[in-house]
Amino acid sequence: MSTRLLLPAVVALVPVGCFLAALILLDSYKLVKLRAVLAVVAGGALAAAVGYQLNAWALAATGLDPTLHSRYFAPLLEEALKASIIIVLIRMHRIGFLVDAAILGFGVGSGFALVENIYYLTQSSGLGLGTWIVRGFGTAVMHGGATAFFAVIALAQAERSGNARLHS
């Protein structure tokens, strides 16, 4: 990586890891193992890669305007991919408490945000530092927070149903 991309890369990538580390440190029960967190971060990264491929395919297949696609279709697909990881974890009884759901959900979102920021870094090297600050903090909070929020709600719903399985 060139030195002119080093500062934008740090600003775009470090906040994601910092938010995730803070959430792990706040876990007073310490029931979520680091291995599990790293696994869901990898799952979130994989979801981003799959989302990129599916979005590229959908754009080519539909001929939809890229702006419309990125506003309406891509977010639905990306959130569904991240949510699918949480649903699998709940169905496999891998999430015990709501705080665990928040940590693992944030991990999935963090992995997604890291890959998305790396992609944008490679595609948009001429953008200013302010853009990378917004991307670094914005995507960390948005992807991590949204997926954590979904995970907490999904686990609460599963617990309410009495069998930790999501119902439609």
mmCIF file of N, CA, C and O in Angstrom, residues 45-97:
data_model
loop_
_atom_site.group_PDB
_atom_site.id
_atom_site.type_symbol
_atom_site.label_atom_id
_atom_site.label_comp_id
_atom_site.label_asym_id
_atom_site.label_seq_id
_atom_site.Cartn_x
_atom_site.Cartn_y
_atom_site.Cartn_z
ATOM 1 N N ALA A 45 -17.169 -10.516 6.721
ATOM 2 C CA ALA A 45 -16.311 -10.218 5.571
ATOM 3 C C ALA A 45 -16.742 -11.044 4.368
ATOM 4 O O ALA A 45 -16.816 -10.537 3.236
ATOM 5 N N LEU A 46 -17.049 -12.307 4.605
ATOM 6 C CA LEU A 46 -17.529 -13.168 3.522
ATOM 7 C C LEU A 46 -18.864 -12.665 2.981
ATOM 8 O O LEU A 46 -19.094 -12.666 1.769
ATOM 9 N N ALA A 47 -19.734 -12.216 3.870
ATOM 10 C CA ALA A 47 -21.021 -11.664 3.432
ATOM 11 C C ALA A 47 -20.808 -10.454 2.522
ATOM 12 O O ALA A 47 -21.527 -10.277 1.535
ATOM 13 N N ALA A 48 -19.820 -9.619 2.841
ATOM 14 C CA ALA A 48 -19.522 -8.461 1.995
ATOM 15 C C ALA A 48 -19.039 -8.906 0.621
ATOM 16 O O ALA A 48 -19.446 -8.347 -0.402
ATOM 17 N N ALA A 49 -18.170 -9.916 0.595
ATOM 18 C CA ALA A 49 -17.655 -10.418 -0.687
ATOM 19 C C ALA A 49 -18.770 -11.030 -1.519
ATOM 20 O O ALA A 49 -18.871 -10.783 -2.735
ATOM 21 N N VAL A 50 -19.634 -11.807 -0.882
ATOM 22 C CA VAL A 50 -20.775 -12.404 -1.585
ATOM 23 C C VAL A 50 -21.722 -11.303 -2.063
ATOM 24 O O VAL A 50 -22.220 -11.337 -3.190
ATOM 25 N N GLY A 51 -21.959 -10.317 -1.213
ATOM 26 C CA GLY A 51 -22.822 -9.196 -1.582
ATOM 27 C C GLY A 51 -22.287 -8.449 -2.789
ATOM 28 O O GLY A 51 -23.041 -8.066 -3.684
ATOM 29 N N TYR A 52 -20.978 -8.241 -2.823
ATOM 30 C CA TYR A 52 -20.370 -7.572 -3.973
ATOM 31 C C TYR A 52 -20.647 -8.361 -5.247
ATOM 32 O O TYR A 52 -21.059 -7.794 -6.269
ATOM 33 N N GLN A 53 -20.428 -9.663 -5.200
ATOM 34 C CA GLN A 53 -20.642 -10.505 -6.379
ATOM 35 C C GLN A 53 -22.114 -10.522 -6.790
ATOM 36 O O GLN A 53 -22.439 -10.416 -7.976
ATOM 37 N N LEU A 54 -23.003 -10.665 -5.829
ATOM 38 C CA LEU A 54 -24.444 -10.693 -6.144
ATOM 39 C C LEU A 54 -24.922 -9.350 -6.677
ATOM 40 O O LEU A 54 -25.752 -9.303 -7.601
ATOM 41 N N ASN A 55 -24.428 -8.268 -6.110
ATOM 42 C CA ASN A 55 -24.809 -6.944 -6.612
ATOM 43 C C ASN A 55 -24.311 -6.726 -8.029
ATOM 44 O O ASN A 55 -25.030 -6.179 -8.871
ATOM 45 N N ALA A 56 -23.081 -7.146 -8.315
ATOM 46 C CA ALA A 56 -22.543 -7.015 -9.678
ATOM 47 C C ALA A 56 -23.370 -7.835 -10.651
ATOM 48 O O ALA A 56 -23.714 -7.365 -11.753
ATOM 49 N N TRP A 57 -23.725 -9.056 -10.253
ATOM 50 C CA TRP A 57 -24.562 -9.908 -11.100
ATOM 51 C C TRP A 57 -25.934 -9.266 -11.321
ATOM 52 O O TRP A 57 -26.439 -9.230 -12.452
ATOM 53 N N ALA A 58 -26.551 -8.776 -10.248
ATOM 54 C CA ALA A 58 -27.884 -8.177 -10.353
ATOM 55 C C ALA A 58 -27.872 -6.949 -11.252
ATOM 56 O O ALA A 58 -28.797 -6.748 -12.050
ATOM 57 N N LEU A 59 -26.846 -6.127 -11.147
ATOM 58 C CA LEU A 59 -26.743 -4.953 -12.017
ATOM 59 C C LEU A 59 -26.649 -5.362 -13.476
ATOM 60 O O LEU A 59 -27.319 -4.781 -14.340
ATOM 61 N N ALA A 60 -25.826 -6.365 -13.754
ATOM 62 C CA ALA A 60 -25.665 -6.822 -15.137
ATOM 63 C C ALA A 60 -26.937 -7.488 -15.644
ATOM 64 O O ALA A 60 -27.328 -7.288 -16.803
ATOM 65 N N ALA A 61 -27.586 -8.263 -14.806
ATOM 66 C CA ALA A 61 -28.771 -9.021 -15.226
ATOM 67 C C ALA A 61 -29.993 -8.136 -15.432
ATOM 68 O O ALA A 61 -30.810 -8.397 -16.317
ATOM 69 N N THR A 62 -30.129 -7.090 -14.606
ATOM 70 C CA THR A 62 -31.341 -6.272 -14.673
ATOM 71 C C THR A 62 -31.177 -5.015 -15.502
ATOM 72 O O THR A 62 -32.163 -4.451 -15.968
ATOM 73 N N GLY A 63 -29.941 -4.547 -15.645
ATOM 74 C CA GLY A 63 -29.718 -3.294 -16.351
ATOM 75 C C GLY A 63 -30.244 -2.090 -15.588
ATOM 76 O O GLY A 63 -30.383 -0.999 -16.138
ATOM 77 N N LEU A 64 -30.510 -2.286 -14.309
ATOM 78 C CA LEU A 64 -31.022 -1.210 -13.456
ATOM 79 C C LEU A 64 -29.968 -0.110 -13.320
ATOM 80 O O LEU A 64 -28.766 -0.374 -13.313
ATOM 81 N N ASP A 65 -30.424 1.108 -13.210
ATOM 82 C CA ASP A 65 -29.527 2.235 -12.991
ATOM 83 C C ASP A 65 -28.723 1.979 -11.712
ATOM 84 O O ASP A 65 -29.312 1.658 -10.675
ATOM 85 N N PRO A 66 -27.398 2.117 -11.759
ATOM 86 C CA PRO A 66 -26.568 1.840 -10.577
ATOM 87 C C PRO A 66 -26.950 2.654 -9.343
ATOM 88 O O PRO A 66 -26.873 2.152 -8.222
ATOM 89 N N THR A 67 -27.387 3.891 -9.531
ATOM 90 C CA THR A 67 -27.791 4.711 -8.380
ATOM 91 C C THR A 67 -29.043 4.135 -7.730
ATOM 92 O O THR A 67 -29.113 4.022 -6.496
ATOM 93 N N LEU A 68 -30.023 3.755 -8.530
ATOM 94 C CA LEU A 68 -31.239 3.139 -7.976
ATOM 95 C C LEU A 68 -30.906 1.820 -7.295
ATOM 96 O O LEU A 68 -31.427 1.517 -6.221
ATOM 97 N N HIS A 69 -30.047 1.042 -7.930
ATOM 98 C CA HIS A 69 -29.660 -0.239 -7.361
ATOM 99 C C HIS A 69 -28.984 -0.041 -5.996
ATOM 100 O O HIS A 69 -29.326 -0.727 -5.031
ATOM 101 N N SER A 70 -28.062 0.909 -5.913
ATOM 102 C CA SER A 70 -27.333 1.122 -4.662
ATOM 103 C C SER A 70 -28.214 1.718 -3.566
ATOM 104 O O SER A 70 -27.930 1.547 -2.386
ATOM 105 N N ARG A 71 -29.279 2.382 -3.942
ATOM 106 C CA ARG A 71 -30.187 2.963 -2.940
ATOM 107 C C ARG A 71 -31.218 1.972 -2.427
ATOM 108 O O ARG A 71 -31.574 1.995 -1.253
ATOM 109 N N TYR A 72 -31.739 1.134 -3.314
ATOM 110 C CA TYR A 72 -32.894 0.320 -2.948
ATOM 111 C C TYR A 72 -32.618 -1.174 -2.884
ATOM 112 O O TYR A 72 -33.116 -1.850 -1.987
ATOM 113 N N PHE A 73 -31.874 -1.724 -3.816
ATOM 114 C CA PHE A 73 -31.675 -3.170 -3.849
ATOM 115 C C PHE A 73 -30.481 -3.601 -3.000
ATOM 116 O O PHE A 73 -30.585 -4.525 -2.197
ATOM 117 N N ALA A 74 -29.341 -2.961 -3.179
ATOM 118 C CA ALA A 74 -28.112 -3.373 -2.494
ATOM 119 C C ALA A 74 -28.264 -3.396 -0.967
ATOM 120 O O ALA A 74 -27.842 -4.373 -0.330
ATOM 121 N N PRO A 75 -28.846 -2.377 -0.346
ATOM 122 C CA PRO A 75 -28.983 -2.433 1.119
ATOM 123 C C PRO A 75 -29.827 -3.613 1.600
ATOM 124 O O PRO A 75 -29.488 -4.238 2.608
ATOM 125 N N LEU A 76 -30.888 -3.935 0.879
ATOM 126 C CA LEU A 76 -31.712 -5.079 1.276
ATOM 127 C C LEU A 76 -30.915 -6.374 1.204
ATOM 128 O O LEU A 76 -30.975 -7.215 2.104
ATOM 129 N N LEU A 77 -30.180 -6.533 0.121
ATOM 130 C CA LEU A 77 -29.359 -7.726 -0.046
ATOM 131 C C LEU A 77 -28.287 -7.810 1.039
ATOM 132 O O LEU A 77 -28.103 -8.853 1.671
ATOM 133 N N GLU A 78 -27.595 -6.719 1.284
ATOM 134 C CA GLU A 78 -26.506 -6.715 2.264
ATOM 135 C C GLU A 78 -27.017 -6.998 3.677
ATOM 136 O O GLU A 78 -26.418 -7.781 4.420
ATOM 137 N N GLU A 79 -28.119 -6.384 4.050
ATOM 138 C CA GLU A 79 -28.670 -6.636 5.384
ATOM 139 C C GLU A 79 -29.159 -8.069 5.518
ATOM 140 O O GLU A 79 -29.007 -8.692 6.572
ATOM 141 N N ALA A 80 -29.732 -8.620 4.454
ATOM 142 C CA ALA A 80 -30.177 -10.017 4.485
ATOM 143 C C ALA A 80 -28.989 -10.968 4.644
ATOM 144 O O ALA A 80 -29.075 -11.963 5.376
ATOM 145 N N LEU A 81 -27.885 -10.677 3.977
ATOM 146 C CA LEU A 81 -26.700 -11.519 4.106
ATOM 147 C C LEU A 81 -26.161 -11.498 5.532
ATOM 148 O O LEU A 81 -25.828 -12.549 6.104
ATOM 149 N N LYS A 82 -26.076 -10.303 6.126
ATOM 150 C CA LYS A 82 -25.588 -10.203 7.502
ATOM 151 C C LYS A 82 -26.566 -10.870 8.470
ATOM 152 O O LYS A 82 -26.152 -11.600 9.377
ATOM 153 N N ALA A 83 -27.854 -10.664 8.253
ATOM 154 C CA ALA A 83 -28.866 -11.257 9.136
ATOM 155 C C ALA A 83 -28.851 -12.779 9.058
ATOM 156 O O ALA A 83 -29.098 -13.456 10.065
ATOM 157 N N SER A 84 -28.545 -13.325 7.891
ATOM 158 C CA SER A 84 -28.543 -14.785 7.743
ATOM 159 C C SER A 84 -27.506 -15.427 8.668
ATOM 160 O O SER A 84 -27.738 -16.524 9.195
ATOM 161 N N ILE A 85 -26.397 -14.759 8.893
ATOM 162 C CA ILE A 85 -25.384 -15.294 9.806
ATOM 163 C C ILE A 85 -25.941 -15.348 11.225
ATOM 164 O O ILE A 85 -25.782 -16.346 11.936
ATOM 165 N N ILE A 86 -26.614 -14.298 11.623
ATOM 166 C CA ILE A 86 -27.210 -14.253 12.966
ATOM 167 C C ILE A 86 -28.288 -15.322 13.108
ATOM 168 O O ILE A 86 -28.365 -16.016 14.130
ATOM 169 N N ILE A 87 -29.112 -15.477 12.105
ATOM 170 C CA ILE A 87 -30.180 -16.486 12.150
ATOM 171 C C ILE A 87 -29.592 -17.884 12.313
ATOM 172 O O ILE A 87 -30.073 -18.682 13.119
ATOM 173 N N VAL A 88 -28.526 -18.162 11.574
ATOM 174 C CA VAL A 88 -27.869 -19.469 11.706
ATOM 175 C C VAL A 88 -27.334 -19.657 13.120
ATOM 176 O O VAL A 88 -27.513 -20.726 13.730
ATOM 177 N N LEU A 89 -26.692 -18.636 13.676
ATOM 178 C CA LEU A 89 -26.167 -18.743 15.038
ATOM 179 C C LEU A 89 -27.276 -18.990 16.059
ATOM 180 O O LEU A 89 -27.109 -19.793 16.985
ATOM 181 N N ILE A 90 -28.397 -18.320 15.887
ATOM 182 C CA ILE A 90 -29.524 -18.516 16.815
ATOM 183 C C ILE A 90 -30.082 -19.927 16.666
ATOM 184 O O ILE A 90 -30.316 -20.620 17.659
ATOM 185 N N ARG A 91 -30.268 -20.365 15.450
ATOM 186 C CA ARG A 91 -30.808 -21.717 15.224
ATOM 187 C C ARG A 91 -29.879 -22.806 15.738
ATOM 188 O O ARG A 91 -30.330 -23.872 16.122
ATOM 189 N N MET A 92 -28.574 -22.529 15.730
ATOM 190 C CA MET A 92 -27.600 -23.505 16.230
ATOM 191 C C MET A 92 -27.360 -23.351 17.736
ATOM 192 O O MET A 92 -26.503 -24.020 18.292
ATOM 193 N N HIS A 93 -28.116 -22.452 18.368
ATOM 194 C CA HIS A 93 -28.001 -22.183 19.807
ATOM 195 C C HIS A 93 -26.597 -21.732 20.189
ATOM 196 O O HIS A 93 -26.062 -22.143 21.211
ATOM 197 N N ARG A 94 -26.007 -20.865 19.373
ATOM 198 C CA ARG A 94 -24.661 -20.348 19.628
ATOM 199 C C ARG A 94 -24.678 -18.978 20.287
ATOM 200 O O ARG A 94 -23.631 -18.427 20.570
ATOM 201 N N ILE A 95 -25.867 -18.426 20.496
ATOM 202 C CA ILE A 95 -25.985 -17.128 21.163
ATOM 203 C C ILE A 95 -26.829 -17.341 22.410
ATOM 204 O O ILE A 95 -27.986 -17.734 22.320
ATOM 205 N N GLY A 96 -26.225 -17.059 23.584
ATOM 206 C CA GLY A 96 -26.918 -17.340 24.826
ATOM 207 C C GLY A 96 -27.682 -16.171 25.419
ATOM 208 O O GLY A 96 -28.799 -16.329 25.886
ATOM 209 N N PHE A 97 -27.080 -15.005 25.407
ATOM 210 C CA PHE A 97 -27.675 -13.846 26.057
ATOM 211 C C PHE A 97 -27.765 -12.682 25.078
ATOM 212 O O PHE A 97 -27.081 -12.671 24.057
#
